[in-house]
Short mmCIF file of C-alpha atoms and ligand atoms in Angstrom, two decimals:
data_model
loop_
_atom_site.label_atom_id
_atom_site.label_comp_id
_atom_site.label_asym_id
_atom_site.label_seq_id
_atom_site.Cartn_x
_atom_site.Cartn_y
_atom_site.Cartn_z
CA UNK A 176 97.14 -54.71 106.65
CA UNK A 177 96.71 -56.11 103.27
CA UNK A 178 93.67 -57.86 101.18
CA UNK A 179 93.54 -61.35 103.47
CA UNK A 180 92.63 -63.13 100.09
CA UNK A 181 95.19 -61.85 97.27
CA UNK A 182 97.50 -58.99 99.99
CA UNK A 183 96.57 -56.45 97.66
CA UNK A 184 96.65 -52.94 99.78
CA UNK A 185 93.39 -51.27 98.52
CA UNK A 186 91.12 -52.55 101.39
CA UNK A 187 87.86 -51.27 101.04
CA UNK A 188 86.14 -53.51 103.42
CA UNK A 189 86.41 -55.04 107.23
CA UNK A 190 84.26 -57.68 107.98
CA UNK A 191 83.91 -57.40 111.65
CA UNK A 192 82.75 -61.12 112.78
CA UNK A 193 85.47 -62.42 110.35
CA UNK A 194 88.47 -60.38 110.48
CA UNK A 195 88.81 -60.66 106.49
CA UNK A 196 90.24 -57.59 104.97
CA UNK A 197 89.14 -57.43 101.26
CA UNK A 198 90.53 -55.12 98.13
CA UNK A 199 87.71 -54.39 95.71
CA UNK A 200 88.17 -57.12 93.07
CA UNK A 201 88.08 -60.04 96.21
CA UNK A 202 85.12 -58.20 97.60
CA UNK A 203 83.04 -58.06 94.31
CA UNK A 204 83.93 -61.46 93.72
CA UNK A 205 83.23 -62.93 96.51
CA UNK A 206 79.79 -61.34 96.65
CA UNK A 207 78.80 -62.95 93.32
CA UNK A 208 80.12 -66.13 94.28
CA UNK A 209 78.13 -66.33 97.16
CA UNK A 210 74.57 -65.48 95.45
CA UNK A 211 75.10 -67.54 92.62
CA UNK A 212 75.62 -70.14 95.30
CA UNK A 213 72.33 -69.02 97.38
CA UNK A 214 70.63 -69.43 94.05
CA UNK A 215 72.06 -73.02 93.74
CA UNK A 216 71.57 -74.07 97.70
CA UNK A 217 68.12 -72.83 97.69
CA UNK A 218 67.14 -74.05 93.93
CA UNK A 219 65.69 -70.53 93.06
CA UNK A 220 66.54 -70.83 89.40
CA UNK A 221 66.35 -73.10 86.94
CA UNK A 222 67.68 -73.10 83.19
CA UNK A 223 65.40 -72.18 80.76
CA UNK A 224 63.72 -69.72 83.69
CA UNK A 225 62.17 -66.51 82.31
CA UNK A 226 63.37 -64.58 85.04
CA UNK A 227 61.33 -61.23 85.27
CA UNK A 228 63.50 -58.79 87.90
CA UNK A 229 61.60 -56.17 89.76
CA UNK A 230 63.70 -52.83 89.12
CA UNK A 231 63.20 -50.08 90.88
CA UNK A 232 66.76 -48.52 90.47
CA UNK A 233 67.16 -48.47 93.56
CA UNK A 234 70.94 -50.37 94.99
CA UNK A 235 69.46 -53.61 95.40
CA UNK A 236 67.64 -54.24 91.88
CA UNK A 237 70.57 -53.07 90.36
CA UNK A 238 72.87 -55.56 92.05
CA UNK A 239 70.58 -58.11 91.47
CA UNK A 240 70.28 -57.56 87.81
CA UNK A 241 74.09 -57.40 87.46
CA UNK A 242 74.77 -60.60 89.06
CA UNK A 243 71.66 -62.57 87.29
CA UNK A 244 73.38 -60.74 84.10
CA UNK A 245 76.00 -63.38 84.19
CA UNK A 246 73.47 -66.05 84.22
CA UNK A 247 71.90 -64.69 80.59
CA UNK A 248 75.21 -64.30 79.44
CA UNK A 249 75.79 -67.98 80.24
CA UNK A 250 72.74 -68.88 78.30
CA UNK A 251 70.83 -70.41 81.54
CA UNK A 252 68.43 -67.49 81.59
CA UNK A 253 66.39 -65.18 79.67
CA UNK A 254 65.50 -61.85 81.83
CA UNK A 255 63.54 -59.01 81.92
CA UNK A 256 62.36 -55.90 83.74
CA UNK A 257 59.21 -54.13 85.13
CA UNK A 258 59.66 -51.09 87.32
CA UNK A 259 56.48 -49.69 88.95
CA UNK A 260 55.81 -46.08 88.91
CA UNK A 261 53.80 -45.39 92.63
CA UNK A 262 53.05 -42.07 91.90
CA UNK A 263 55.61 -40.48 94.90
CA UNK A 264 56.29 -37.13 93.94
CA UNK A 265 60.20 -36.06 93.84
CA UNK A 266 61.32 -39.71 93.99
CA UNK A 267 60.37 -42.44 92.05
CA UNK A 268 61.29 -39.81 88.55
CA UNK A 269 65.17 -40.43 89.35
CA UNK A 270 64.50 -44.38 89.97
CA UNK A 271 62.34 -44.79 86.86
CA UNK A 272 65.04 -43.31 84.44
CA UNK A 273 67.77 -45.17 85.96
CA UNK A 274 65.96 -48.45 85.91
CA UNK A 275 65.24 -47.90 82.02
CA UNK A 276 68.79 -47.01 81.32
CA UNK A 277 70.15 -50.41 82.69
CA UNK A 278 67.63 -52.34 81.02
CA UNK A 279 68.48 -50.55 77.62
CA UNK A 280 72.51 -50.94 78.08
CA UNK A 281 71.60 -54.95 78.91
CA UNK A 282 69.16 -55.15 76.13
CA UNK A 283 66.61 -56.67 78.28
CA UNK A 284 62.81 -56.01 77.72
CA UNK A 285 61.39 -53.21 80.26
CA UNK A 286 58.11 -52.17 81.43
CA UNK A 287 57.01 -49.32 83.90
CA UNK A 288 53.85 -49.69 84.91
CA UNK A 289 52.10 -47.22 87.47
CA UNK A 290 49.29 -46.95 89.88
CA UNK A 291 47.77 -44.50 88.05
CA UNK A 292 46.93 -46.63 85.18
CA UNK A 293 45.95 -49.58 86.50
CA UNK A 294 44.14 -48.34 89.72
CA UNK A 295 43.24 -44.70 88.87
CA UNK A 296 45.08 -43.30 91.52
CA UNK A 297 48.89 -42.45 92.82
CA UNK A 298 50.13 -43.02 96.33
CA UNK A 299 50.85 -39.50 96.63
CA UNK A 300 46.94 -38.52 95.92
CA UNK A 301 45.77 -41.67 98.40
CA UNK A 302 47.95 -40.15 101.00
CA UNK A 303 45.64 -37.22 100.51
CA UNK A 304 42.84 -38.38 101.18
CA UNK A 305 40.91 -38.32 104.34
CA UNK A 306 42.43 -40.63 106.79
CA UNK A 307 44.21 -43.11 104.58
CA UNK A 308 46.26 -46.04 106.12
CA UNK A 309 49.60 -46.27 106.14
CA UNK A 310 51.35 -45.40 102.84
CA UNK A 311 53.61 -48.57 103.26
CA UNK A 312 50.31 -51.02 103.12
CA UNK A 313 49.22 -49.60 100.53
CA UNK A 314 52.41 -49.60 98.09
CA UNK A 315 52.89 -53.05 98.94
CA UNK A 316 49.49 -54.48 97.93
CA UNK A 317 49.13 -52.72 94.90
CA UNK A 318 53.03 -53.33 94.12
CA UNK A 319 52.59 -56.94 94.41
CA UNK A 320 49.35 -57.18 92.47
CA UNK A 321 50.97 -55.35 89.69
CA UNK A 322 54.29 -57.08 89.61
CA UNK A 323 52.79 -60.78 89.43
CA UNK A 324 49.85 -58.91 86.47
CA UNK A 325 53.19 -57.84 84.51
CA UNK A 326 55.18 -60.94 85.56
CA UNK A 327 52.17 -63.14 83.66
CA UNK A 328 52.07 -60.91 81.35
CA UNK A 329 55.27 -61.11 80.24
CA UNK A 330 55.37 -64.87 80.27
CA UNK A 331 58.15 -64.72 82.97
CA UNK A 332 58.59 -68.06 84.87
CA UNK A 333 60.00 -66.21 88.27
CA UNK A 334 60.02 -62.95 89.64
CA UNK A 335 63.42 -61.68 91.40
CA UNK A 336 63.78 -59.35 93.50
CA UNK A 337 66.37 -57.39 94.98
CA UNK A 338 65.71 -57.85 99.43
CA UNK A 339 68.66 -57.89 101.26
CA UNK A 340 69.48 -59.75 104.17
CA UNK A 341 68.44 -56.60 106.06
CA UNK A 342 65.18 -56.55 104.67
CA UNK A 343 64.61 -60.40 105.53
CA UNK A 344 65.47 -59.95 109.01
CA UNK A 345 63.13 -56.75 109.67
CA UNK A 346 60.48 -59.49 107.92
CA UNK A 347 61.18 -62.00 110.45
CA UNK A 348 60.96 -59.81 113.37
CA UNK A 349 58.42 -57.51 112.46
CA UNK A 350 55.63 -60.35 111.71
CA UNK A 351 57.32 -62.06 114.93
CA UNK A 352 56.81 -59.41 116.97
CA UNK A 353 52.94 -58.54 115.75
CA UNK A 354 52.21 -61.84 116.30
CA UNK A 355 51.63 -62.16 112.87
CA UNK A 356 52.91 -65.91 112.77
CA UNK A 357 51.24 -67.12 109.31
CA UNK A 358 52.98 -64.65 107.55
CA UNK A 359 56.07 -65.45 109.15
CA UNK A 360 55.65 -69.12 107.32
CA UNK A 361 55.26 -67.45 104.04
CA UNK A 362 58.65 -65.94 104.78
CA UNK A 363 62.51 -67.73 102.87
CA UNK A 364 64.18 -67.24 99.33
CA UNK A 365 61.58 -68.39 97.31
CA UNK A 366 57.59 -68.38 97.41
CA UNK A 367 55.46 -71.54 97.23
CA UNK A 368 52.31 -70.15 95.32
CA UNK A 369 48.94 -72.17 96.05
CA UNK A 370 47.93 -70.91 92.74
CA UNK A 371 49.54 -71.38 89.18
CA UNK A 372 48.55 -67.72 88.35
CA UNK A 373 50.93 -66.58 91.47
CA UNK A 374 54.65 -66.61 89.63
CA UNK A 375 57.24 -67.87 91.48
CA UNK A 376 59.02 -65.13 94.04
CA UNK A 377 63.00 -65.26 94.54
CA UNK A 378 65.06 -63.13 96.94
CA UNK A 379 69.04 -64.14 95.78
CA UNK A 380 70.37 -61.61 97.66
CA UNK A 381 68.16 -62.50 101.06
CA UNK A 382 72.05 -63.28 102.60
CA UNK A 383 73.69 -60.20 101.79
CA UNK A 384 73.59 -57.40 104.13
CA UNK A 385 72.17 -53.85 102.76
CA UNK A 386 75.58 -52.55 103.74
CA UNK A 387 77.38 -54.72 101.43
CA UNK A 388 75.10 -53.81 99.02
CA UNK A 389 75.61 -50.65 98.66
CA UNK A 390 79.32 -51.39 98.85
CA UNK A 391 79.31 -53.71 95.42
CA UNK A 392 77.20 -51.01 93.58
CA UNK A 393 79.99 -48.20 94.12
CA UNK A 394 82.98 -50.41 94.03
CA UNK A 395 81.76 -51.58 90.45
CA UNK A 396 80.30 -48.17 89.67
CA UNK A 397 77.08 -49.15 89.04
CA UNK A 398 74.15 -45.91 88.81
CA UNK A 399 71.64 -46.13 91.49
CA UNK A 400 69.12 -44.01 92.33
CA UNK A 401 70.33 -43.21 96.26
CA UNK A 402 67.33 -41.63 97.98
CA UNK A 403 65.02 -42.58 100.67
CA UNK A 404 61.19 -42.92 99.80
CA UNK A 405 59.60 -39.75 101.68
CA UNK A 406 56.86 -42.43 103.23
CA UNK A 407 59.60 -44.73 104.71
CA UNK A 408 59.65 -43.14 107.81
CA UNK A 409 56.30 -43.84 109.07
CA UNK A 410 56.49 -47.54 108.93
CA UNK A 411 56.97 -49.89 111.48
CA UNK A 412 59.59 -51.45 109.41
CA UNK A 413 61.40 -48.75 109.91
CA UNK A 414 61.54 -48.45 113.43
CA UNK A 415 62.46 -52.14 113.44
CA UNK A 416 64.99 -51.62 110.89
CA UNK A 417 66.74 -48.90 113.13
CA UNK A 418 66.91 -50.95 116.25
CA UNK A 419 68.51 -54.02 114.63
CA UNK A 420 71.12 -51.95 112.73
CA UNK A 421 71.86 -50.37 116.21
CA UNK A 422 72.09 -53.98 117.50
CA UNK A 423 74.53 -54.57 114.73
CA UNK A 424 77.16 -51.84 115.95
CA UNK A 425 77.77 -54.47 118.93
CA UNK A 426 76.85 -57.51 117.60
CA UNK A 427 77.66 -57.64 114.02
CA UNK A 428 76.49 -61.47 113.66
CA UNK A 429 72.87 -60.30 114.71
CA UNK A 430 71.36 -60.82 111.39
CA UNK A 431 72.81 -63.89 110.24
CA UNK A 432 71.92 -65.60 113.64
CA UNK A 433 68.57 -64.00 113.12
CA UNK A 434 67.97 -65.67 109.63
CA UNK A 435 69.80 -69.13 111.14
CA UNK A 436 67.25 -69.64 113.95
CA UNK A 437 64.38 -68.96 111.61
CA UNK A 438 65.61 -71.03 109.32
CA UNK A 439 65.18 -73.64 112.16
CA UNK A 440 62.10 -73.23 113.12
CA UNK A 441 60.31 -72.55 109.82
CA UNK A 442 59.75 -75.85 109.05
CA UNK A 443 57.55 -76.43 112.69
CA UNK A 444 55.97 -73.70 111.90
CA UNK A 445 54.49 -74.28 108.62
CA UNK A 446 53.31 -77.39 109.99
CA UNK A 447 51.11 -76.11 112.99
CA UNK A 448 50.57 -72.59 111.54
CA UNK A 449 49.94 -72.31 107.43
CA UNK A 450 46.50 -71.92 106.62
CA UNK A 451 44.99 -74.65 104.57
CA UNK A 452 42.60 -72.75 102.13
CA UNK A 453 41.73 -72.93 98.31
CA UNK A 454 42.55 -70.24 95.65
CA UNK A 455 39.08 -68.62 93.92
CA UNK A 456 39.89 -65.85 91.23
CA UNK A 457 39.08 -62.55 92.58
CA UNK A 458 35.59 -61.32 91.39
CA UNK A 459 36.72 -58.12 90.01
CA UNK A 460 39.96 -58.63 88.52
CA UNK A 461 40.33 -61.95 88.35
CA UNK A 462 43.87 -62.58 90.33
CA UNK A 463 44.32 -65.48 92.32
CA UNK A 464 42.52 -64.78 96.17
CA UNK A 465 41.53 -66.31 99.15
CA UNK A 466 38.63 -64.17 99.34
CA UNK A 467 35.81 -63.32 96.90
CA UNK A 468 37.77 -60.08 96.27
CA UNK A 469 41.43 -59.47 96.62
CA UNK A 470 43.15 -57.09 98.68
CA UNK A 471 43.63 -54.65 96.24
CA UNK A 472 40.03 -54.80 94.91
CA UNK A 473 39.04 -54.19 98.47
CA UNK A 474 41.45 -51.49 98.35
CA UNK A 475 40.19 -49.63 95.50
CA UNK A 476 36.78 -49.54 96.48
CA UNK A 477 37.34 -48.01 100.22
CA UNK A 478 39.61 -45.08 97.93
CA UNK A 479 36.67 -45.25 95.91
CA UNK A 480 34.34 -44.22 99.05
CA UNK A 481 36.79 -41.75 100.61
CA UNK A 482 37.26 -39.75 97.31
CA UNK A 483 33.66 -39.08 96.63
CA UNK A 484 32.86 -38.53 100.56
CA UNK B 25 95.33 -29.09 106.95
CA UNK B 26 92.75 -28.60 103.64
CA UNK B 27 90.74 -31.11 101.94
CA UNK B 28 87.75 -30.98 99.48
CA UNK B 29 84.50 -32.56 100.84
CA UNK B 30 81.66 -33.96 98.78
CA UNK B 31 78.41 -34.59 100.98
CA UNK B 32 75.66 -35.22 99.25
CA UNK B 33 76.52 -34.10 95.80
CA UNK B 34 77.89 -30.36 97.63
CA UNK B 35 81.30 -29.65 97.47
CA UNK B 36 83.20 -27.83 100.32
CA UNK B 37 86.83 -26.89 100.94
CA UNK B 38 87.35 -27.54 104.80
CA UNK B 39 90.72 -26.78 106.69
CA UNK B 40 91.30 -28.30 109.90
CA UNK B 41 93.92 -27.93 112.80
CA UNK B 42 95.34 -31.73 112.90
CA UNK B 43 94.42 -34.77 110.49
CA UNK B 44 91.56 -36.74 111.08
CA UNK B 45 90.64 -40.22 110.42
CA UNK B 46 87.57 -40.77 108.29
CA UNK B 47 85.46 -42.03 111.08
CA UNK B 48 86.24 -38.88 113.32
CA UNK B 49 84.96 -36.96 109.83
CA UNK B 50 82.05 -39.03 110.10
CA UNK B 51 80.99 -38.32 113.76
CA UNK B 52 81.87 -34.56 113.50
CA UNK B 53 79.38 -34.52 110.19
CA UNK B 54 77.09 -36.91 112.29
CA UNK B 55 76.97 -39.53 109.91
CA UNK B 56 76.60 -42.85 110.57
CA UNK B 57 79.23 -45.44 108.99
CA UNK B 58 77.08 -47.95 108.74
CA UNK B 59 74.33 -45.70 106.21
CA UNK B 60 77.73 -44.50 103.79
CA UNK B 61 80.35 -45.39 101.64
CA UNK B 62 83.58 -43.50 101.77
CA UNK B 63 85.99 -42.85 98.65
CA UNK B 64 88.82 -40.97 99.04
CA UNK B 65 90.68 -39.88 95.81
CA UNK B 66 88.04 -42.25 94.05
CA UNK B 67 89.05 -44.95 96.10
CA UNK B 68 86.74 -47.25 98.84
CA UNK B 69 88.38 -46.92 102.05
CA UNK B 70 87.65 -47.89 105.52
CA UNK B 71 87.03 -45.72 109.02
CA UNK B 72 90.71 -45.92 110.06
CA UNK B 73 91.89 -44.12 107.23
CA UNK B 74 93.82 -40.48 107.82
CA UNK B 75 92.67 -37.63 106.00
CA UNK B 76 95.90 -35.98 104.21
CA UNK B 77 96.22 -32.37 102.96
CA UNK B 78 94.64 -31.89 99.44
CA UNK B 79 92.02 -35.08 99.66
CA UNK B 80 89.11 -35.58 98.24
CA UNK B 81 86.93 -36.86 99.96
CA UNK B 82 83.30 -38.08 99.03
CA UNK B 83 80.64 -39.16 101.24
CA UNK B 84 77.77 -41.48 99.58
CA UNK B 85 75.04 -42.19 101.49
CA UNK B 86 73.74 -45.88 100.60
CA UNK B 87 71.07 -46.21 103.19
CA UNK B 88 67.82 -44.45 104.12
CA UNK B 89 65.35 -44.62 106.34
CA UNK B 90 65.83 -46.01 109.47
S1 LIG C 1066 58.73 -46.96 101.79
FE1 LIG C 1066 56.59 -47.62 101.76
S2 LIG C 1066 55.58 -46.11 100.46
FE2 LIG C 1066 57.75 -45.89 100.07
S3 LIG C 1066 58.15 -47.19 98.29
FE3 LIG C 1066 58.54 -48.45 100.12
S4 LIG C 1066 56.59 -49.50 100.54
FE4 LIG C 1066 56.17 -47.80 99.13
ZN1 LIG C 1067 92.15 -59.02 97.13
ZN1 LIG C 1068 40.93 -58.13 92.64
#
């Protein structure tokens, strides 16, 4: 059986809840198409956007640069790149250098920044420490701190970055499942900042499964730095992560019927559930929080503690 | 029945008694299809696909974790 779209005979992928059979030039295609048309549907980018993309090197940055590569080439963009260095030992090296040499062949502007500099410590040395928690909670609040810094810095109007339609549907059911309901407003393609010093967050490739993903990237022979974080496996979102792709072997709609019926009731939930609370600037470092400091000031002093205990 | 295998960046000649399709490769290597991509003489191809003598076959694995 032949490419459904053009009957070409190199089929390289089966799309179980469809039936389409696609050869590698239909499937790439018809990837972009669709998040250029995510990025229209959910108004995540307008022209003249300084679009800052978080690169780790990693499959999903890369795609996403790629495809928002067409946009700059069309003149609706300008874009740019910050990869942040956690301080993982034996991993993030091979991201780092692979994120830099995209950015150079695109001749975008680049910055690593690392934990080191800005908080005086690496994840791997925090993991050291006496009874840390988990290295996931960590990585994320300093990541996001130091994206939206370098984002400002930068002068970038949004921030993109690269979660995949896998990622969004651990999100939903991991915060649905704590009970963690306020976060689960917070949740869609693009953020709603209460403060003008948060940039604007965008997900284009929220609808694409990490599957497909990974399929674009080798089909257009794109480097990526393939390699799982050493840390990943202690997370929740991990063990979340595993049961839904297991769910997928049966029910390969799962996800998209997932995101649908959140997408329905996201709306009645940000009405009963979002917090209604001001922005102050964080004491210490001055970022946008709802609390005299910010979670990764509060952070930084309980490391503080633990290293000199 | 030969063919060259390359499994995370290793590369091993393996000689079998009948041809297999890829996704019989995959659960004798325990892999699961849904964490690789599979080229075969540089090509993307899917599970059903039949191993022939003298392929080259590469295994990329695309997701971690989980
Ligand atoms: S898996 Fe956790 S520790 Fe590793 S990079 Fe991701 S968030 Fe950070
Ligand atoms: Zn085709
Ligand atoms: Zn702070």
């Amino acid at each position: 059986m032949n490419c459904t779209k053009c009957g070409k005979k190199e089929v390289m992928i089966e799309k179980k809840h469809s039936g389409q059979r696609l050869c590698p030039e239909c499937f790439i295609s018809g990837i972009e198409q669709k998040v250029l048309k995510d990025i229209r549907k959910y108004d995540l980018i307008e022209k003249g956007d300084r679009v800052m993309v978080a690169l780790s090197g990693g499959k999903d940055s890369v795609m996403l640069l790629d495809i928002l590569t067409s946009l700059q080439d069309r003149g609706i963009i300008d874009m740019m790149a910050v990869t942040i260095d956690e301080g993982i030992h034996g991993y993030r090296k091979d991201g780092v250098k692979i994120a830099a040499e995209h950015a150079q062949r695109l001749g975008i502007e680049h910055r690593v920044v690392s934990f080191k500099e800005y908080f005086n410590i690496s994840l791997d040395e925090i993991m050291a420490l006496p009874s840390p928690r988990g290295a996931c909670t960590y990585c994320g609040v300093f990541r996001r701190w130091l994206i939206n810094r370098t984002a400002r810095e930068m002068g970038a109007t949004k921030i993109a970055t690269g979660h995949n339609l896998d990622d969004e549907t651990q999100s939903i059911m991991m915060n649905y499942l704590e009970g963690n309901i306020e976060n689960l407003t917070r949740l869609g393609p693009r953020s709603h900042p209460k403060s003008d010093k948060f940039i604007v967050k965008i997900k284009p490739l929220g609808e694409i499964p990490e599957r497909e993903v990974g399929l674009y990237v080798v089909a257009k022979g794109l480097k990526v730095h393939f390699d799982g974080c050493p840390y990943s496996r202690e997370s929740f979102r991990a063990e979340i992560g595993e049961i839904i792709k297991n769910l997928s072997k049966k029910h390969p709609t799962i996800m998209y019927s997932t995101l649908r019926g959140f997408d329905k009731i996201k709306n009645a939930l940000k009405k009963e559930h979002s917090r209604n609370f001001t922005m102050e600037n964080c004491i210490k470092c001055g970022e946008p929080s709802a609390q005299e400091l910010c979670r990764a000031c509060v952070f930084c002093q309980e490391l503080e503690k633990k290293k000199t205990r | 029945m030969e063919f060259t295998i390359i499994n995370n960046k290793k590369t091993e000649q393996l000689s079998l008694k009948k041809n297999l399709t890829i996704k019989e490769l995959l659960d004798e290597i325990e892999k699961p299809l849904e964490t690789v991509v599979i080229k075969k003489n540089g090509h993307i191809v899917l599970e059903e696909e039949i191993i022939n003598e003298g392929d080259t076959i590469e295994v990329i694995q695309i997701i971690y974790g989980g």
